[in-house]
Structures are given as C-alpha cells and as structure tokens.
mmCIF file of C-alpha atoms in Angstrom:
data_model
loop_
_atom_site.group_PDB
_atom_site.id
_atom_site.type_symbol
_atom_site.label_atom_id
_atom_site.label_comp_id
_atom_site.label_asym_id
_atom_site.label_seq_id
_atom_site.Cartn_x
_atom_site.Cartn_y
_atom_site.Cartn_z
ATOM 1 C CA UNK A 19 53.543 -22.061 47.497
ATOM 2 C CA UNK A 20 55.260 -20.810 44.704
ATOM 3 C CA UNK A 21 52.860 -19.370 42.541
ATOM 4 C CA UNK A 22 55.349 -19.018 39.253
ATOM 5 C CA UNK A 23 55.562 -23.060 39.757
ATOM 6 C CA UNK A 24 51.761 -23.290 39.762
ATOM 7 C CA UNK A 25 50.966 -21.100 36.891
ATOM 8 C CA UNK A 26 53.836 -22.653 34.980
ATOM 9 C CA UNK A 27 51.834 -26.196 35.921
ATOM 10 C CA UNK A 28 50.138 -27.575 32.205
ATOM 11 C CA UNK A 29 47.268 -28.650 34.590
ATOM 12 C CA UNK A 30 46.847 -25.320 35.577
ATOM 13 C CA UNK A 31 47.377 -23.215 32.239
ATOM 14 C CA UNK A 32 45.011 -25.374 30.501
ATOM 15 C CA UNK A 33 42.341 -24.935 33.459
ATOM 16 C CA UNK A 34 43.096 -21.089 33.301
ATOM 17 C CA UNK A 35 42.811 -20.899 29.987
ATOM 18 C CA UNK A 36 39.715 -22.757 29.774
ATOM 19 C CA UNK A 37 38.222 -20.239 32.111
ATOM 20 C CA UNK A 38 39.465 -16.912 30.357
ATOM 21 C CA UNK A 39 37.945 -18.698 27.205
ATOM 22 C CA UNK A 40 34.541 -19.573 28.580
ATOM 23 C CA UNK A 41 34.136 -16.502 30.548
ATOM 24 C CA UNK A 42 34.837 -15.006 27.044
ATOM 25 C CA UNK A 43 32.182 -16.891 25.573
ATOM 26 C CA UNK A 44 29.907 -16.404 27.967
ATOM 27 C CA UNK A 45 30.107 -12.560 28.122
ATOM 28 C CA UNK A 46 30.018 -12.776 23.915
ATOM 29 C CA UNK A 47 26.725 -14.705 24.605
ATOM 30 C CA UNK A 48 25.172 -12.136 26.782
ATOM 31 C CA UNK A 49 26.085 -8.887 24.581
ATOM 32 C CA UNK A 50 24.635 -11.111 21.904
ATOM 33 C CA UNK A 51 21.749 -12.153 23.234
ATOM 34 C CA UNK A 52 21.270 -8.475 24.548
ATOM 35 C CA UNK A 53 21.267 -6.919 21.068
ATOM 36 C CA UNK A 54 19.042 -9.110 19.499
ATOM 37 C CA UNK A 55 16.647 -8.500 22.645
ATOM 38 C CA UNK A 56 17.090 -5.204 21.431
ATOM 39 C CA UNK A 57 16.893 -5.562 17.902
ATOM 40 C CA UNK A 58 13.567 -7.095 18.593
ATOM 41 C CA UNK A 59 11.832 -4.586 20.690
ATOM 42 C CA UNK A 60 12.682 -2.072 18.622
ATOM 43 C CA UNK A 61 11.024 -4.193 15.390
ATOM 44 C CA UNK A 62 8.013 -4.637 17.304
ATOM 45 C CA UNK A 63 7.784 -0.761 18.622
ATOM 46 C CA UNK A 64 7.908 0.141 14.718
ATOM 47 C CA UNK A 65 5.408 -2.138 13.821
ATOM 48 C CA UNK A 66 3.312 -1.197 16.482
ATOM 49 C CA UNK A 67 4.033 2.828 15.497
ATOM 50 C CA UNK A 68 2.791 1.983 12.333
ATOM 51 C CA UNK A 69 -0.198 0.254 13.155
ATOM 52 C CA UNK A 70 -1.567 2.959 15.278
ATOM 53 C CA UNK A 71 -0.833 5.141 12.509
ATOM 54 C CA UNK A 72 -2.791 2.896 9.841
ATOM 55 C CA UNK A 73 -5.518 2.636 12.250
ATOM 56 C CA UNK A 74 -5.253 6.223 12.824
ATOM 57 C CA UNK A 75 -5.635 7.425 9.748
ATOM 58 C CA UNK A 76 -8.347 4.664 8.317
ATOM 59 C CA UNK A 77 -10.477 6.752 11.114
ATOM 60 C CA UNK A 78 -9.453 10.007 10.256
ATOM 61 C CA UNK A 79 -9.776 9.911 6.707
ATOM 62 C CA UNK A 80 -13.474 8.132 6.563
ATOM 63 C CA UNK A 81 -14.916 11.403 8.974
ATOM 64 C CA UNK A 82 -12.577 14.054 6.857
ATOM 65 C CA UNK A 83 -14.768 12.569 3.838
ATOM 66 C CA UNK A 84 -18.276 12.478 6.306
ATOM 67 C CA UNK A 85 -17.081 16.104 6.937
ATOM 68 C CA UNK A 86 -15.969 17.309 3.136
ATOM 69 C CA UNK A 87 -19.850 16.546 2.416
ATOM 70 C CA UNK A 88 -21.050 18.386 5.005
ATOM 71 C CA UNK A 89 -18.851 21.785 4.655
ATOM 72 C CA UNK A 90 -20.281 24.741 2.526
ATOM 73 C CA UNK A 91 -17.899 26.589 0.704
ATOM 74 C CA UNK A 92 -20.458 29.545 -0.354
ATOM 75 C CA UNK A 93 -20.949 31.913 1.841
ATOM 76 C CA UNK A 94 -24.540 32.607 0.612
ATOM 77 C CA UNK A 95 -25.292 28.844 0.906
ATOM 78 C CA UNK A 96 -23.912 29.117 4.398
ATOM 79 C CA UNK A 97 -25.557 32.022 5.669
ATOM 80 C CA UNK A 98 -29.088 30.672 3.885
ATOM 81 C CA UNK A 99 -28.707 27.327 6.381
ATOM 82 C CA UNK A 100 -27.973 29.832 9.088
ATOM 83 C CA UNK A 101 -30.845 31.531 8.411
ATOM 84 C CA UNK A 102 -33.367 28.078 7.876
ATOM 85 C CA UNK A 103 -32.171 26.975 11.018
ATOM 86 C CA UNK A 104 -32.645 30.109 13.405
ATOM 87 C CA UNK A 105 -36.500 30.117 11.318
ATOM 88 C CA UNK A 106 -37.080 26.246 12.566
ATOM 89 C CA UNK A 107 -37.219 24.955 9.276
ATOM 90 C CA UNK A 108 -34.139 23.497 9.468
ATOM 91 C CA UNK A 109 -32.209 21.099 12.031
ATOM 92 C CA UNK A 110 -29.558 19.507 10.796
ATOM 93 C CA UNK A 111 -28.173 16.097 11.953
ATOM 94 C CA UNK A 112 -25.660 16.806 14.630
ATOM 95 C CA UNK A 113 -23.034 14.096 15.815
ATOM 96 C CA UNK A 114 -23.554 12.317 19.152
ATOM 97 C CA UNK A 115 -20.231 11.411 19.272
ATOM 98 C CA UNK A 116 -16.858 12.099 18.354
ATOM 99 C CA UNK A 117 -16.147 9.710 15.968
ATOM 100 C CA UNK A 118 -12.584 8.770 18.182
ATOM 101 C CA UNK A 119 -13.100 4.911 18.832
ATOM 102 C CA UNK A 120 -9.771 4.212 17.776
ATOM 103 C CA UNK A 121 -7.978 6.847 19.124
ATOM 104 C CA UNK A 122 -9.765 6.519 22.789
ATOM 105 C CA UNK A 123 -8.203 2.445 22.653
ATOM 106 C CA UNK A 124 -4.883 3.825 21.351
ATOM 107 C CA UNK A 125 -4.772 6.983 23.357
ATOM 108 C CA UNK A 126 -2.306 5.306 26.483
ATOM 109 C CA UNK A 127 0.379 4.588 22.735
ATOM 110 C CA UNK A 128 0.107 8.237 21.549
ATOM 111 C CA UNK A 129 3.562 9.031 22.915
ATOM 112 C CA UNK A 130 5.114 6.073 20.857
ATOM 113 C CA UNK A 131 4.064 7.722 17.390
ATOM 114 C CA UNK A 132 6.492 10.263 15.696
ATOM 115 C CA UNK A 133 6.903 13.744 17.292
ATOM 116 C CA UNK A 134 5.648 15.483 13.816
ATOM 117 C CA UNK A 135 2.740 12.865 14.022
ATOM 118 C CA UNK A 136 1.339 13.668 17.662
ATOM 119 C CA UNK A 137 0.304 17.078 17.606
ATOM 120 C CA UNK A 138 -1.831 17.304 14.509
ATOM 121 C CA UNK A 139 -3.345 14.059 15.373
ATOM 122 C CA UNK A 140 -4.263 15.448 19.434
ATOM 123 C CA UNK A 141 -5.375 18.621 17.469
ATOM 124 C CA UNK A 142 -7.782 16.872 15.512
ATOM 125 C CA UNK A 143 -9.136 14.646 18.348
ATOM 126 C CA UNK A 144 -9.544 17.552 20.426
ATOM 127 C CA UNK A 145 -11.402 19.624 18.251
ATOM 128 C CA UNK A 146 -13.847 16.253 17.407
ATOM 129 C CA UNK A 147 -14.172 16.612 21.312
ATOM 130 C CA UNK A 148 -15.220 20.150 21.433
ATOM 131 C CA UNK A 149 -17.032 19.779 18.076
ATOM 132 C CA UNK A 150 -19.208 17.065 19.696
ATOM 133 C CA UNK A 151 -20.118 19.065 22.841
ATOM 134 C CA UNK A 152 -20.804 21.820 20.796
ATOM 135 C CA UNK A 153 -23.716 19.765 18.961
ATOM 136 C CA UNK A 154 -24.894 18.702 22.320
ATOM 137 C CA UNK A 155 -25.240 22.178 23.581
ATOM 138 C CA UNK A 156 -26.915 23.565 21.003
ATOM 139 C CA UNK A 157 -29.731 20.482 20.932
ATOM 140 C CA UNK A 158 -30.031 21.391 25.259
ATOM 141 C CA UNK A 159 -30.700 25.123 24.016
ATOM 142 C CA UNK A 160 -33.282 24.335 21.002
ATOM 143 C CA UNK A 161 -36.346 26.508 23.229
ATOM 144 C CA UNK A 162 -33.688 29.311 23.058
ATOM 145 C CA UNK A 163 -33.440 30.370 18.944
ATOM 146 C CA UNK A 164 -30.886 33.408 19.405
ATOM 147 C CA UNK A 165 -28.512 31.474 21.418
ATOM 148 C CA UNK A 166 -28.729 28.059 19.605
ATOM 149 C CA UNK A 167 -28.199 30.010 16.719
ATOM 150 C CA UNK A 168 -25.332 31.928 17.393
ATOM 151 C CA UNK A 169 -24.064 28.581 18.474
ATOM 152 C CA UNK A 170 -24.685 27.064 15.044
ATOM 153 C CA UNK A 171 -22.863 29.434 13.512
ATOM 154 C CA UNK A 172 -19.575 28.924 15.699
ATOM 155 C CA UNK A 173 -20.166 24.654 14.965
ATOM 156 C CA UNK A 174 -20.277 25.606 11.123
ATOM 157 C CA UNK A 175 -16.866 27.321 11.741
ATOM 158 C CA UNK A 176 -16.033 24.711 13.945
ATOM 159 C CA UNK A 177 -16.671 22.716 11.757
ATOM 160 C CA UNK A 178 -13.931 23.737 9.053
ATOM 161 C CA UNK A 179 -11.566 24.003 11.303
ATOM 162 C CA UNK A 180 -12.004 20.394 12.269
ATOM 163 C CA UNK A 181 -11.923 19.550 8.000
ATOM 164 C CA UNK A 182 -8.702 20.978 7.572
ATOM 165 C CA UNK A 183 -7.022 19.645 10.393
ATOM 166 C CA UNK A 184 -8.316 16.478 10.018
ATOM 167 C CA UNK A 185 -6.918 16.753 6.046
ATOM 168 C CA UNK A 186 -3.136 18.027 7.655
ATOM 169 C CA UNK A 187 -3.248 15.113 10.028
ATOM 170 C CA UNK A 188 -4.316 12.998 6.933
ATOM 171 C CA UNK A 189 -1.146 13.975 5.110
ATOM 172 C CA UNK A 190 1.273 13.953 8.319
ATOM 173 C CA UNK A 191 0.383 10.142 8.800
ATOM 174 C CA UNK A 192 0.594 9.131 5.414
ATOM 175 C CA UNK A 193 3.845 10.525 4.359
ATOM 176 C CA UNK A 194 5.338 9.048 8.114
ATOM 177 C CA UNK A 195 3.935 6.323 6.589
ATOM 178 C CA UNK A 196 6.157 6.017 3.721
ATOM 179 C CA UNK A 197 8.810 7.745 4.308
ATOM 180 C CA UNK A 198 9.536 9.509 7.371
ATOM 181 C CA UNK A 199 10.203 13.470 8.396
ATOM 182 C CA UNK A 200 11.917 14.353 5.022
ATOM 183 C CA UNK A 201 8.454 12.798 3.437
ATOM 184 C CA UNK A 202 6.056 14.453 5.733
ATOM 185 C CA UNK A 203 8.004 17.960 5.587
ATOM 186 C CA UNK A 204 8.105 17.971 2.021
ATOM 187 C CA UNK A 205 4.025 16.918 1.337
ATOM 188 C CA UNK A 206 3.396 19.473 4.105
ATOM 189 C CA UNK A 207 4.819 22.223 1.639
ATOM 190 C CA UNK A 208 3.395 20.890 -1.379
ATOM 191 C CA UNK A 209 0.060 21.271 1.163
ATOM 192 C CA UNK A 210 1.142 25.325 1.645
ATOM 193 C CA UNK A 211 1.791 25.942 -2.079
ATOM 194 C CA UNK A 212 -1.476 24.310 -3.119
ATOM 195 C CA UNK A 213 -3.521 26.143 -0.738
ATOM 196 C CA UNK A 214 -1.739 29.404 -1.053
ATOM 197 C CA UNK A 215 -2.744 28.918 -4.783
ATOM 198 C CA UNK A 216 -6.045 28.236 -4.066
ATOM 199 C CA UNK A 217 -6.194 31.584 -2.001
ATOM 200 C CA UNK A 218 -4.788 33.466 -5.095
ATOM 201 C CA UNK A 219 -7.118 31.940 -7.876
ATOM 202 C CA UNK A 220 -10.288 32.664 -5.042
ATOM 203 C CA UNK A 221 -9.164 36.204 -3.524
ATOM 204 C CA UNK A 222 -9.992 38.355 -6.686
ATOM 205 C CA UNK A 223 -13.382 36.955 -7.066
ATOM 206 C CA UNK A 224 -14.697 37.058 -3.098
ATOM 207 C CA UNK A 225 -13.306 40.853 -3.364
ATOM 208 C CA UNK A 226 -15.220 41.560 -6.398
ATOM 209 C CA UNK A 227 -18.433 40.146 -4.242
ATOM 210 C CA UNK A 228 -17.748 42.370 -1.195
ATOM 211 C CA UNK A 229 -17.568 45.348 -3.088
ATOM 212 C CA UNK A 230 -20.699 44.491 -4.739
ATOM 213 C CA UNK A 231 -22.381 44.101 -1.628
ATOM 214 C CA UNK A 232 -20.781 47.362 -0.020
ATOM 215 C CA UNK A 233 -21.534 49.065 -3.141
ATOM 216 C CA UNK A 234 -25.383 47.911 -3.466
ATOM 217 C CA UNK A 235 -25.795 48.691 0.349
ATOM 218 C CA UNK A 236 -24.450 51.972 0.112
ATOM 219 C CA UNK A 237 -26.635 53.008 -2.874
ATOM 220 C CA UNK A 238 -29.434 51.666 -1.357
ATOM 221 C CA UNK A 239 -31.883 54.361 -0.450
ATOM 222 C CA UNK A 240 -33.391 52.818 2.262
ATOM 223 C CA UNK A 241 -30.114 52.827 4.030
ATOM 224 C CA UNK A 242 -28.586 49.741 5.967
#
C-alpha cells in the first residue's frame, strides 16, 4: 500500500486530524483537571492549617490567662507560699490534667502546621505534660513534707516556664495567623525588645534588694 496515497486520502487527513485534535483535548482536560485537583487540596490543607491553629491557640491562650493568675512575681510572696505550704497550712489547687484536649485530637495534624509554629507549640504541650505529673507527684508524697516541698518549689518554677512559653506560642500562632514568617519573626522581636526592657527597668531594683539582704545578714550579730 502506498502510504503517501493514504495519508494524502481527505478521508484519512480528516480522521487523523480528528485524532491529533482530540487526543489534544483530552490531554488539555487531564492537566486541567489535575491542577484544579491540586488547587483544591492545597485550599483545603490551608484551611485546615489554620483551623488547628485557631483551635490551638483558643486553648492556649484561656490556660496562659488560668496561669498569669496563678504566677507570683515577688519573690517574698513566693517564698511565703513556699513556706505555708511545707507548714500544712497551705495546699494549693493542683491541675489533674493537662489542659491539652485539643491538641491530643489534633496531635496526628501537628506536622501540617508551619515549621516556626510546631516547636513552640510541642514545647508548651510538653511542659503541660510534665507540669501535670509534677502536681500528681507531689499530692502521692503529701506524708513526706521535705520532699513534697522541694517539689513545690520546682512546679512554681515549672510553672513560669510553662507561662512564658505558652505566651511565645501565643504570639507564634497569631502572627502565622495573619501574616506568615515575616509576621511571626518580626512580633517575635518586638517580644525580645519588650522583655529585654522589662529586665532593664527591674534589674536595678532586685539588685538594690539583694544587697540589702546580704548587707542585713552580714551585720547581723547572730550570724547566718
């Protein structure tokens, strides 16, 4: 058969032709199809990133306020509860759980958030975790003063720990939130400056109290 003859056929051509074009069509369809597929997923994996983040931080940000209620800032005051509670006359109310419903029924998603968002939201969690067994403990070791006491004093400390990360976590989620890494870097070091600040405008006056208390011990006569 000669083949120039048949593709020189009209019948032929306009078969040929019809098949390059529908192929064409077809394969247009299926890249098509494809990105919108993808289009989609990825509008439902940012909608989902930012729900677990809302969610995230409604929790967060009611126990950071339980927990700004709860911290002492003076020393004095501190050391005073310390003291109450290694007398018995004070037991204060210590969590029975971690306060991490959310995050437990979100905790398989974790890996979808945003890489600056993960690790000071795990932190947090983690130290809820270890905050909570540490509450347990010392209610097993309440016939045991010394030891339940020393262990207060770590949960207090503990305890401040947990407040501030739970505030940097605060402020990582909310700037991803609205705006993404640029946002969340730059609220991070308006974060620094305040607290460096803070540090600056506090420093003078706890020095001025530690020398007074060096001073007074060392003139007392009684010795320490």
């Amino acid at each position: 058969m000669d083949l120039r003859a048949l593709f020189l056929n009209d019948r032929v051509a306009a078969a040929l032709v019809t098949a390059l074009v529908g192929g064409g069509v077809v394969a247009a369809g299926w890249f098509w199809t494809h990105a919108l597929s993808r289009r989609r997923d990825r509008q439902l994996r940012d909608e989902r990133v930012s729900d677990i983040q809302r969610a995230l931080l409604a929790e967060i940000r009611a126990h950071v306020a339980a927990l700004e209620g709860q911290t002492l800032d003076d020393p004095q005051a501190r050391e005073a509860m310390v003291a109450r509670f290694a007398a018995g006359g004070h037991v204060p109310i210590l969590p029975h759980d971690a306060n991490d419903r959310i995050f437990r029924a979100i905790v398989e998603d974790v890996h979808i958030l945003p890489e600056w968002a993960i690790d000071p939201v795990v932190r947090y969690y983690r130290l809820l975790a270890v905050r909570g067994a540490l509450a347990q403990d010392i209610r097993a070791t309440k016939d045991q003063p010394e030891r339940a006491t020393d262990m207060f004093r770590d949960y207090l400390t503990l305890n401040d720990e947990t407040l501030v990360t739970g505030q940097r976590a605060m402020i990582v989620l909310t700037a991803s939130l609205q705006g993404g890494r640029e946002t969340v870097e730059a609220l991070l070091a308006a974060a620094q400056q305040r607290e460096a600040a803070r540090i600056t405008s506090t420093l003078p006056g706890e020095l001025a109290r530690l020398r007074a208390g060096l001073s007074k011990r060392s003139s007392d006569p009684r010795g320490p």
